[in-house]
XYZ file of N, CA, C and O in Angstrom:
632
model
N 83.818 29.138 65.787
C 83.457 30.416 66.334
C 84.566 31.424 66.016
O 85.736 31.073 65.989
N 84.154 32.643 65.778
C 85.079 33.752 65.531
C 84.704 34.863 66.505
O 83.523 35.144 66.699
N 85.698 35.487 67.109
C 85.457 36.622 67.995
C 86.509 37.667 67.709
O 87.710 37.393 67.808
N 86.066 38.870 67.306
C 87.011 39.912 66.941
C 86.336 41.275 67.077
O 85.283 41.385 67.698
N 86.975 42.291 66.484
C 86.426 43.644 66.478
C 86.226 44.091 65.032
O 87.044 43.776 64.172
N 85.162 44.851 64.817
C 84.869 45.334 63.467
C 85.962 46.288 62.986
O 86.263 46.338 61.803
N 86.579 47.025 63.905
C 87.655 47.944 63.535
C 89.032 47.323 63.772
O 90.025 48.029 63.851
N 89.080 46.006 63.870
C 90.338 45.312 64.130
C 91.216 45.204 62.903
O 90.916 45.769 61.843
N 92.278 44.455 63.028
C 93.243 44.312 61.936
C 93.007 43.044 61.120
O 93.841 42.699 60.287
N 91.863 42.378 61.335
C 91.557 41.158 60.582
C 91.570 41.443 59.086
O 91.077 42.481 58.642
N 92.069 40.513 58.330
C 91.939 40.586 56.882
C 90.603 39.948 56.522
O 90.387 38.756 56.769
N 89.688 40.730 55.959
C 88.384 40.173 55.588
C 88.536 39.004 54.630
O 87.690 38.112 54.585
N 89.618 38.978 53.862
C 89.849 37.903 52.906
C 89.974 36.541 53.589
O 89.803 35.504 52.949
N 90.245 36.536 54.880
C 90.377 35.273 55.612
C 89.027 34.612 55.868
O 88.968 33.434 56.192
N 87.938 35.379 55.714
C 86.601 34.871 56.022
C 85.870 34.436 54.755
O 86.125 34.975 53.672
N 84.920 33.506 54.894
C 84.075 33.164 53.741
C 83.362 34.414 53.223
O 83.089 35.363 53.971
N 83.037 34.427 51.932
C 82.459 35.599 51.284
C 81.211 36.112 51.992
O 81.032 37.320 52.151
N 80.328 35.230 52.421
C 79.090 35.663 53.076
C 79.389 36.436 54.363
O 78.728 37.439 54.658
N 80.388 36.004 55.109
C 80.777 36.721 56.326
C 81.419 38.052 55.956
O 81.136 39.081 56.572
N 82.250 38.070 54.914
C 82.829 39.325 54.424
C 81.727 40.312 54.060
O 81.818 41.502 54.393
N 80.685 39.834 53.362
C 79.588 40.710 52.934
C 78.904 41.362 54.133
O 78.603 42.555 54.113
N 78.665 40.588 55.188
C 78.017 41.146 56.378
C 78.937 42.144 57.069
O 78.500 43.232 57.465
N 80.209 41.817 57.210
C 81.139 42.736 57.869
C 81.268 44.046 57.095
O 81.282 45.123 57.695
N 81.300 43.977 55.768
C 81.346 45.204 54.964
C 80.065 46.019 55.155
O 80.105 47.244 55.242
N 78.924 45.333 55.193
C 77.641 46.015 55.424
C 77.681 46.755 56.763
O 77.291 47.915 56.848
N 78.167 46.072 57.793
C 78.235 46.694 59.119
C 79.222 47.854 59.150
O 78.999 48.848 59.850
N 80.316 47.764 58.398
C 81.307 48.832 58.356
C 80.777 50.078 57.633
O 81.245 51.181 57.891
N 79.810 49.893 56.732
C 79.348 51.011 55.903
C 77.926 51.473 56.238
O 77.386 52.335 55.546
N 77.334 50.914 57.275
C 75.963 51.261 57.647
C 75.945 51.792 59.072
O 76.546 51.197 59.967
N 75.251 52.884 59.289
C 75.092 53.432 60.638
C 73.960 52.665 61.322
O 72.807 53.084 61.280
N 74.291 51.538 61.932
C 73.249 50.686 62.526
C 72.615 51.333 63.756
O 71.503 50.959 64.135
N 73.274 52.314 64.346
C 72.662 53.029 65.469
C 71.502 53.905 65.000
O 70.586 54.193 65.768
N 71.511 54.278 63.724
C 70.444 55.111 63.174
C 69.265 54.277 62.662
O 68.198 54.828 62.388
N 69.446 52.966 62.536
C 68.373 52.104 62.032
C 67.347 51.842 63.124
O 67.695 51.690 64.295
N 66.099 51.753 62.713
C 65.044 51.338 63.641
C 65.192 49.845 63.898
O 65.649 49.101 63.021
N 64.833 49.370 65.075
C 64.859 47.923 65.310
C 63.997 47.209 64.261
O 62.951 47.711 63.861
N 64.494 46.060 63.814
C 63.760 45.289 62.816
C 64.693 44.509 61.922
O 65.905 44.451 62.160
N 64.117 43.933 60.876
C 64.868 43.097 59.931
C 65.255 43.925 58.710
O 64.447 44.679 58.169
N 66.519 43.716 58.267
C 67.046 44.368 57.073
C 67.661 43.298 56.175
O 68.605 42.626 56.574
N 67.097 43.133 54.993
C 67.600 42.127 54.062
C 68.900 42.603 53.429
O 68.981 43.733 52.935
N 69.890 41.744 53.446
C 71.151 41.989 52.749
C 71.152 41.182 51.462
O 71.539 41.660 50.411
N 70.679 39.938 51.545
C 70.524 39.056 50.385
C 69.282 38.187 50.622
O 69.378 36.963 50.729
N 68.139 38.838 50.760
C 66.874 38.127 50.974
C 66.919 37.256 52.208
O 67.437 37.660 53.259
N 66.405 36.031 52.100
C 66.408 35.089 53.220
C 67.762 34.413 53.404
O 67.960 33.692 54.380
N 68.689 34.652 52.484
C 70.008 34.019 52.599
C 70.906 34.763 53.577
O 71.701 34.153 54.287
N 70.792 36.089 53.620
C 71.532 36.916 54.580
C 70.636 38.083 54.964
O 70.218 38.854 54.097
N 70.351 38.195 56.254
C 69.590 39.356 56.722
C 70.070 39.741 58.108
O 70.724 38.968 58.801
N 69.746 40.980 58.465
C 70.219 41.545 59.719
C 69.034 41.887 60.603
O 68.103 42.559 60.152
N 69.048 41.405 61.830
C 68.070 41.792 62.836
C 68.731 42.824 63.740
O 69.753 42.542 64.368
N 68.161 44.021 63.779
C 68.654 45.091 64.647
C 67.727 45.151 65.850
O 66.501 45.178 65.692
N 68.308 45.109 67.046
C 67.472 45.082 68.249
C 68.093 45.899 69.372
O 69.309 46.087 69.418
N 67.237 46.383 70.215
C 67.657 46.973 71.475
C 67.317 45.930 72.531
O 66.153 45.723 72.846
N 68.321 45.242 72.996
C 68.090 44.102 73.884
C 68.518 44.416 75.301
O 69.330 45.297 75.540
N 67.943 43.659 76.224
C 68.278 43.798 77.639
C 68.929 42.500 78.104
O 68.388 41.409 77.871
N 70.062 42.635 78.750
C 70.756 41.448 79.259
C 70.005 40.890 80.463
O 69.170 41.554 81.071
N 70.312 39.634 80.792
C 69.640 38.948 81.898
C 70.653 38.072 82.632
O 71.782 37.877 82.173
N 70.224 37.525 83.749
C 71.118 36.684 84.550
C 71.274 35.302 83.915
O 70.488 34.893 83.062
N 72.278 34.595 84.369
C 72.551 33.237 83.892
C 71.414 32.293 84.278
O 71.020 31.436 83.496
N 70.882 32.457 85.481
C 69.827 31.586 85.984
C 68.618 31.664 85.052
O 68.143 32.736 84.719
N 68.130 30.522 84.632
C 66.971 30.456 83.763
C 67.290 30.610 82.286
O 66.399 30.519 81.450
N 68.549 30.856 81.952
C 68.923 30.987 80.541
C 69.283 29.613 79.973
O 69.554 28.671 80.722
N 69.287 29.524 78.651
C 69.609 28.252 77.978
C 70.516 28.520 76.786
O 70.313 29.499 76.061
N 71.487 27.635 76.567
C 72.284 27.734 75.341
C 71.380 27.454 74.144
O 70.385 26.738 74.258
N 71.755 27.999 72.999
C 70.976 27.786 71.785
C 71.870 27.313 70.658
O 73.078 27.563 70.669
N 71.258 26.622 69.702
C 71.939 26.201 68.476
C 70.989 26.425 67.303
O 69.768 26.501 67.482
N 71.592 26.523 66.130
C 70.841 26.724 64.897
C 71.341 25.724 63.869
O 72.535 25.408 63.849
N 70.468 25.274 63.000
C 70.834 24.303 61.963
C 71.032 24.967 60.595
O 71.944 24.613 59.877
N 70.160 25.905 60.243
C 70.149 26.464 58.886
C 70.926 27.766 58.743
O 71.260 28.162 57.635
N 71.159 28.448 59.865
C 71.806 29.759 59.792
C 72.996 29.857 60.745
O 72.999 29.276 61.825
N 73.964 30.645 60.321
C 75.085 31.081 61.151
C 74.657 32.399 61.783
O 74.013 33.220 61.127
N 74.980 32.618 63.037
C 74.730 33.899 63.696
C 76.012 34.725 63.680
O 77.047 34.267 64.165
N 75.932 35.927 63.129
C 77.022 36.891 63.259
C 76.455 38.019 64.106
O 75.546 38.722 63.679
N 76.957 38.146 65.328
C 76.476 39.174 66.261
C 77.465 40.326 66.302
O 78.677 40.115 66.294
N 76.905 41.537 66.346
C 77.727 42.750 66.402
C 77.101 43.709 67.408
O 75.887 43.876 67.451
N 77.955 44.316 68.224
C 77.527 45.257 69.246
C 78.069 46.645 68.906
O 79.224 46.944 69.197
N 77.244 47.529 68.315
C 77.730 48.879 68.041
C 77.814 49.724 69.312
O 78.538 50.720 69.351
N 77.071 49.342 70.346
C 77.168 49.992 71.662
C 76.760 48.971 72.718
O 76.094 47.988 72.428
N 77.169 49.213 73.957
C 76.830 48.290 75.036
C 77.625 47.002 74.922
O 78.750 46.995 74.449
N 77.028 45.909 75.348
C 77.693 44.623 75.284
C 76.986 43.605 76.150
O 75.912 43.857 76.704
N 77.587 42.446 76.261
C 77.010 41.333 77.022
C 78.062 40.259 77.239
O 79.103 40.264 76.589
N 77.776 39.344 78.139
C 78.555 38.101 78.268
C 77.830 37.050 77.462
O 76.598 37.027 77.408
N 78.594 36.142 76.865
C 78.017 35.066 76.054
C 78.709 33.771 76.426
O 79.944 33.682 76.389
N 77.910 32.774 76.767
C 78.461 31.447 76.965
C 78.631 30.775 75.615
O 77.833 30.981 74.701
N 79.677 29.982 75.473
C 79.909 29.250 74.224
C 80.521 27.899 74.554
O 81.328 27.774 75.482
N 80.075 26.882 73.805
C 80.570 25.525 74.022
C 80.426 24.736 72.729
O 79.548 25.034 71.905
N 81.256 23.712 72.553
C 81.063 22.840 71.393
C 79.725 22.107 71.532
O 79.382 21.638 72.623
N 78.974 22.054 70.443
C 77.711 21.320 70.455
C 77.956 19.937 69.892
O 78.420 19.778 68.772
N 77.662 18.947 70.688
C 77.884 17.558 70.280
C 76.670 16.946 69.600
O 76.755 15.901 68.983
N 75.508 17.554 69.788
C 74.283 17.015 69.204
C 73.611 15.982 70.085
O 72.588 15.419 69.712
N 74.195 15.727 71.257
C 73.616 14.729 72.170
C 72.988 15.380 73.398
O 72.364 14.686 74.201
N 73.124 16.697 73.533
C 72.566 17.402 74.682
C 71.040 17.433 74.568
O 70.498 17.630 73.473
N 70.346 17.233 75.686
C 68.880 17.268 75.620
C 68.366 18.670 75.319
O 68.891 19.660 75.822
N 67.342 18.715 74.467
C 66.721 19.996 74.119
C 65.760 20.411 75.221
O 65.042 19.591 75.787
N 65.758 21.695 75.516
C 64.784 22.269 76.429
C 63.527 22.647 75.648
O 62.412 22.411 76.083
N 63.760 23.228 74.462
C 62.670 23.710 73.616
C 63.174 23.781 72.184
O 64.307 24.195 71.957
N 62.347 23.404 71.223
C 62.736 23.452 69.822
C 61.688 24.213 69.019
O 60.493 23.982 69.185
N 62.177 25.112 68.156
C 61.313 25.898 67.275
C 61.897 25.845 65.863
O 62.587 26.783 65.440
N 61.656 24.745 65.123
C 62.264 24.609 63.798
C 61.881 25.727 62.829
O 62.671 26.106 61.972
N 60.677 26.272 62.975
C 60.250 27.355 62.083
C 61.112 28.599 62.250
O 61.250 29.415 61.338
N 61.742 28.758 63.412
C 62.639 29.886 63.681
C 64.106 29.463 63.727
O 64.959 30.249 64.145
N 64.383 28.211 63.360
C 65.745 27.676 63.344
C 66.452 27.861 64.682
O 67.581 28.350 64.749
N 65.776 27.469 65.755
C 66.413 27.578 67.072
C 66.024 26.393 67.943
O 64.863 25.983 67.974
N 67.026 25.850 68.595
C 66.824 24.843 69.627
C 67.514 25.344 70.883
O 68.704 25.688 70.850
N 66.755 25.431 71.952
C 67.327 25.777 73.255
C 67.690 24.475 73.947
O 66.897 23.529 73.963
N 68.878 24.425 74.498
C 69.377 23.220 75.159
C 69.212 23.323 76.665
O 69.233 24.426 77.223
N 69.069 22.170 77.313
C 69.021 22.151 78.774
C 70.317 22.709 79.349
O 70.299 23.565 80.216
N 71.436 22.199 78.848
C 72.755 22.643 79.301
C 73.802 22.129 78.321
O 73.488 21.340 77.424
N 75.036 22.577 78.497
C 76.158 22.118 77.686
C 77.361 21.903 78.596
O 77.425 22.455 79.689
N 78.289 21.094 78.133
C 79.536 20.873 78.864
C 80.614 21.790 78.297
O 80.534 22.222 77.158
N 81.621 22.071 79.073
C 82.789 22.849 78.668
C 82.418 24.259 78.204
O 83.010 24.789 77.266
N 81.457 24.870 78.882
C 81.045 26.221 78.495
C 82.074 27.245 78.966
O 82.504 27.233 80.114
N 82.469 28.115 78.050
C 83.351 29.238 78.344
C 82.553 30.516 78.125
O 81.485 30.485 77.509
N 83.095 31.642 78.570
C 82.347 32.898 78.478
C 83.181 33.980 77.817
O 84.357 34.148 78.130
N 82.552 34.691 76.900
C 83.147 35.821 76.205
C 82.548 37.103 76.765
O 81.376 37.119 77.162
N 83.316 38.158 76.748
C 82.791 39.472 77.080
C 82.802 40.289 75.797
O 83.868 40.614 75.265
N 81.614 40.586 75.299
C 81.477 41.374 74.078
C 81.210 42.822 74.470
O 80.296 43.097 75.241
N 82.011 43.724 73.949
C 81.854 45.154 74.216
C 81.575 45.860 72.891
O 81.648 45.254 71.822
N 81.274 47.131 72.966
C 81.004 47.907 71.760
C 82.138 47.742 70.753
O 83.314 47.841 71.111
N 81.778 47.455 69.512
C 82.749 47.261 68.444
C 83.102 45.814 68.184
O 83.688 45.499 67.146
N 82.749 44.915 69.099
C 83.048 43.493 68.919
C 82.041 42.828 67.986
O 80.901 43.275 67.857
N 82.482 41.749 67.350
C 81.566 40.869 66.637
C 81.961 39.428 66.924
O 83.099 39.129 67.268
N 80.986 38.545 66.801
C 81.214 37.115 67.012
C 80.417 36.344 65.968
O 79.324 36.753 65.591
N 80.985 35.243 65.524
C 80.320 34.379 64.559
C 80.141 33.017 65.212
O 81.111 32.414 65.677
N 78.897 32.559 65.246
C 78.585 31.257 65.818
C 78.054 30.357 64.713
O 77.028 30.648 64.098
N 78.771 29.258 64.485
C 78.400 28.287 63.466
C 77.429 27.273 64.066
O 77.255 27.234 65.292
N 76.802 26.441 63.244
C 75.841 25.468 63.793
C 76.431 24.517 64.841
O 75.690 23.970 65.640
N 77.718 24.342 64.866
C 78.334 23.452 65.854
C 78.739 24.208 67.124
O 79.328 23.636 68.025
N 78.403 25.496 67.205
C 78.709 26.319 68.371
C 77.440 26.581 69.179
O 76.589 27.363 68.750
N 77.314 25.928 70.311
C 76.219 26.281 71.217
C 76.584 27.619 71.845
O 77.739 27.844 72.212
N 75.617 28.523 71.939
C 75.900 29.834 72.524
C 74.722 30.288 73.384
O 73.588 29.979 73.121
N 75.078 30.973 74.459
C 74.112 31.462 75.454
C 74.263 32.985 75.497
O 75.070 33.529 76.236
N 73.490 33.700 74.650
C 73.670 35.147 74.543
C 72.945 35.939 75.628
O 72.152 35.395 76.399
N 73.250 37.224 75.641
C 72.526 38.245 76.420
C 72.672 38.114 77.928
O 71.787 38.512 78.672
N 73.799 37.593 78.381
C 74.030 37.514 79.825
C 74.568 38.852 80.339
O 75.318 39.548 79.642
N 74.186 39.198 81.557
C 74.600 40.466 82.161
C 76.119 40.548 82.290
O 76.762 39.551 82.611
N 76.651 41.730 82.066
C 78.079 41.967 82.270
C 78.410 42.131 83.743
O 79.470 41.745 84.200
N 77.512 42.727 84.480
C 77.722 42.936 85.914
C 76.628 42.242 86.690
O 76.226 41.135 86.360
N 76.118 42.932 87.699
C 75.086 42.319 88.523
C 73.706 42.929 88.304
O 72.804 42.725 89.100
N 73.548 43.673 87.182
C 72.246 44.260 86.877
C 72.007 44.209 85.365
O 72.961 44.336 84.580
N 70.772 44.037 84.938
C 70.462 44.056 83.503
C 70.818 45.413 82.895
O 70.780 46.441 83.570
N 71.178 45.393 81.618
C 71.483 46.624 80.883
C 70.950 46.474 79.467
O 70.862 45.369 78.936
N 70.602 47.588 78.875
C 70.086 47.589 77.507
C 71.160 48.102 76.563
O 71.894 49.029 76.896
N 71.271 47.475 75.398
C 72.215 47.946 74.391
C 71.710 47.579 73.000
O 70.824 46.740 72.852
N 72.295 48.207 72.013
C 71.985 47.908 70.613
C 72.803 46.688 70.205
O 73.997 46.601 70.467
N 72.139 45.757 69.541
C 72.786 44.541 69.074
C 72.257 44.227 67.683
O 71.073 44.407 67.411
N 73.138 43.776 66.815
C 72.768 43.361 65.468
C 73.111 41.886 65.316
O 74.225 41.480 65.648
N 72.152 41.113 64.835
C 72.391 39.687 64.598
C 72.115 39.402 63.127
O 70.971 39.468 62.682
N 73.190 39.131 62.391
C 73.043 38.736 60.991
C 72.821 37.236 60.943
O 73.507 36.474 61.632
N 71.855 36.824 60.147
C 71.581 35.409 59.917
C 72.113 35.095 58.519
O 71.706 35.720 57.537
N 73.052 34.153 58.455
C 73.710 33.785 57.203
C 73.401 32.317 56.919
O 73.725 31.443 57.725
N 72.764 32.040 55.788
C 72.424 30.662 55.432
C 73.687 29.817 55.358
O 74.680 30.217 54.721
N 73.659 28.664 56.008
C 74.819 27.769 56.050
C 75.277 27.393 54.650
O 76.484 27.270 54.400
N 74.353 27.265 53.725
C 74.703 26.875 52.342
C 75.692 27.849 51.706
O 76.420 27.475 50.794
N 75.754 29.075 52.179
C 76.663 30.070 51.609
C 78.106 29.858 52.039
O 79.012 30.457 51.461
N 78.354 29.016 53.030
C 79.733 28.757 53.459
C 80.581 28.128 52.368
O 81.792 28.273 52.356
N 79.955 27.407 51.476
C 80.694 26.717 50.425
C 81.097 27.633 49.290
O 81.734 27.200 48.346
N 80.711 28.907 49.363
C 81.046 29.861 48.300
C 82.182 30.745 48.763
O 82.117 31.368 49.800
N 83.231 30.797 47.992
C 84.411 31.612 48.348
C 84.341 32.993 47.780
O 83.738 33.390 46.935
């Protein structure tokens, strides 16, 4: 997992090329001006889902994992809390949707929580269980969120 800011001091060279490509796209695109929807960066290998999402409470939520894609989440405005834990592969599934590359888990052990604010980005690899869109306070809030889907096969390319 990676957690940083798009305007931070990170050297993009430290990241795999596919992650660099998405971060450069986000740095040079006014995602607040985009309509919600899918934007292809490299066809089905890298694409961006732009959404106006509403956060929700922890109760009734489930951690998720993906097999074929890495999630790179970016918040140009607003934010959310996100649970994150190592995925061991032994946790019982609550629901599985292979056609959408998502498995919701019943629960995970050793879950920690991140606070993502405007300007933050996070990268969740297939071994990172994550529970997105949790409320920051005690009430739901709506914000713009971008989720880039990066094919795992691209990790091997420098």
